[in-house]
Amino acid sequence: MLEVSINTFKKLCQEDSNFCLSFIASLCNKIKILENHISQNSKTIEEKLKDFFLQNQELLITLTQKQIAKSLNISPESLSRVLKNLKEKNLIKTQSGKIIFVDTKFYKQPTISM
């Protein structure tokens, strides 16, 4: 942490373009992090799970349902309910606590044709 007076800060912004650009870049990164956080909090558990599958396909073989729930910051019971729903739709099945895809449409991103 560094405490800088407002006058010193203004002077740095006016006289040092690198400082100003670095400060703006830092603010943009923080905004991006906050947008991502807000976006994740507004998604349903099923949407969070789909995103998790997309980003972690190669890890799913080794992860347990409890580990996935912890990664998504949801309760294992909530994850279990969503998984049960996905099983009923024949999109996934579980075996020894591991998730196996029956229908890849659930976790693959749609392709856009031109």
Coordinates of C-alpha atoms in Angstrom, one line a residue:
M1 CA 0.0 0.0 0.0
L2 CA 1.1 3.5 -0.8
E3 CA -0.6 6.6 0.3
V4 CA -0.3 9.5 -2.1
S5 CA -1.9 12.9 -1.8
I6 CA -4.4 14.0 -4.4
N7 CA -2.1 16.8 -5.6
T8 CA 0.8 14.4 -6.1
F9 CA -1.5 12.0 -7.9
K10 CA -2.8 14.7 -10.2
K11 CA 0.8 15.8 -10.9
L12 CA 1.9 12.3 -11.7
C13 CA -1.0 11.8 -14.1
Q14 CA -0.3 15.1 -15.9
E15 CA 3.5 14.7 -16.1
D16 CA 4.0 10.9 -16.5
S17 CA 2.0 9.3 -19.3
N18 CA 3.3 5.8 -18.4
F19 CA 2.0 6.2 -14.9
C20 CA -1.4 7.4 -16.2
L21 CA -1.7 4.5 -18.7
S22 CA -0.7 2.0 -16.0
F23 CA -3.3 3.4 -13.7
I24 CA -6.0 3.2 -16.3
A25 CA -5.0 -0.4 -17.2
S26 CA -5.2 -1.3 -13.6
L27 CA -8.7 0.2 -13.3
C28 CA -9.8 -1.6 -16.4
N29 CA -8.6 -5.0 -15.0
K30 CA -10.5 -4.4 -11.8
I31 CA -13.6 -3.6 -13.8
K32 CA -13.2 -6.8 -15.8
I33 CA -12.8 -8.8 -12.6
L34 CA -15.9 -7.2 -11.1
E35 CA -18.0 -7.8 -14.3
N36 CA -17.0 -11.4 -14.3
H37 CA -17.9 -11.7 -10.6
I38 CA -21.3 -10.1 -11.2
S39 CA -21.9 -12.3 -14.2
Q40 CA -21.1 -15.5 -12.3
N41 CA -23.4 -14.5 -9.4
S42 CA -26.3 -13.9 -11.8
K43 CA -26.1 -17.3 -13.4
T44 CA -28.1 -20.3 -12.5
I45 CA -26.3 -23.3 -11.0
E46 CA -26.8 -25.2 -14.3
E47 CA -25.2 -22.3 -16.2
K48 CA -22.3 -22.2 -13.8
L49 CA -21.9 -25.9 -14.2
K50 CA -21.9 -25.7 -18.0
D51 CA -19.2 -23.0 -17.9
F52 CA -17.2 -25.1 -15.5
F53 CA -17.4 -28.1 -17.8
L54 CA -16.3 -25.9 -20.8
Q55 CA -13.3 -24.6 -18.9
N56 CA -12.3 -27.9 -17.2
Q57 CA -13.1 -30.7 -19.5
E58 CA -9.8 -32.5 -19.1
L59 CA -10.0 -32.3 -15.3
L60 CA -13.5 -33.8 -14.9
I61 CA -12.1 -37.3 -14.9
T62 CA -10.2 -36.6 -11.7
L63 CA -12.6 -34.2 -9.9
T64 CA -15.3 -35.4 -7.5
Q65 CA -18.7 -33.8 -7.2
K66 CA -17.7 -32.3 -3.9
Q67 CA -14.6 -30.7 -5.5
I68 CA -16.7 -29.3 -8.3
A69 CA -19.3 -27.9 -5.8
K70 CA -16.4 -26.3 -3.9
S71 CA -15.0 -24.8 -7.1
L72 CA -18.4 -23.3 -8.0
N73 CA -18.9 -22.1 -4.4
I74 CA -22.2 -24.0 -4.2
S75 CA -23.4 -26.6 -1.7
P76 CA -22.9 -30.3 -2.7
E77 CA -26.6 -30.7 -2.2
S78 CA -27.4 -28.0 -4.8
L79 CA -25.0 -29.5 -7.2
S80 CA -26.6 -32.9 -6.6
R81 CA -30.0 -31.6 -7.4
V82 CA -28.8 -30.1 -10.7
L83 CA -26.9 -33.2 -11.6
K84 CA -30.1 -35.3 -10.9
N85 CA -32.0 -33.0 -13.2
L86 CA -29.4 -33.4 -15.9
K87 CA -29.4 -37.2 -15.5
E88 CA -33.2 -37.1 -15.9
K89 CA -32.7 -35.2 -19.2
N90 CA -30.1 -37.9 -20.2
L91 CA -27.4 -35.3 -20.6
I92 CA -25.0 -36.8 -18.1
K93 CA -24.6 -39.9 -15.9
T94 CA -22.5 -40.3 -12.8
Q95 CA -20.2 -43.2 -11.9
S96 CA -18.3 -43.5 -8.6
G97 CA -18.8 -39.7 -8.0
K98 CA -17.5 -38.8 -11.5
I99 CA -19.5 -37.1 -14.2
I100 CA -19.8 -38.8 -17.6
F101 CA -21.3 -37.0 -20.5
V102 CA -24.1 -38.8 -22.4
D103 CA -25.0 -35.8 -24.6
T104 CA -22.2 -33.5 -25.5
K105 CA -24.7 -30.8 -26.5
F106 CA -24.9 -29.8 -22.9
Y107 CA -21.3 -28.7 -22.5
K108 CA -20.1 -27.8 -26.0
Q109 CA -20.4 -24.3 -27.2
P110 CA -22.6 -23.9 -30.3
T111 CA -20.8 -23.1 -33.5
I112 CA -22.0 -20.1 -35.5
S113 CA -22.2 -20.6 -39.2
M114 CA -21.9 -17.7 -41.6

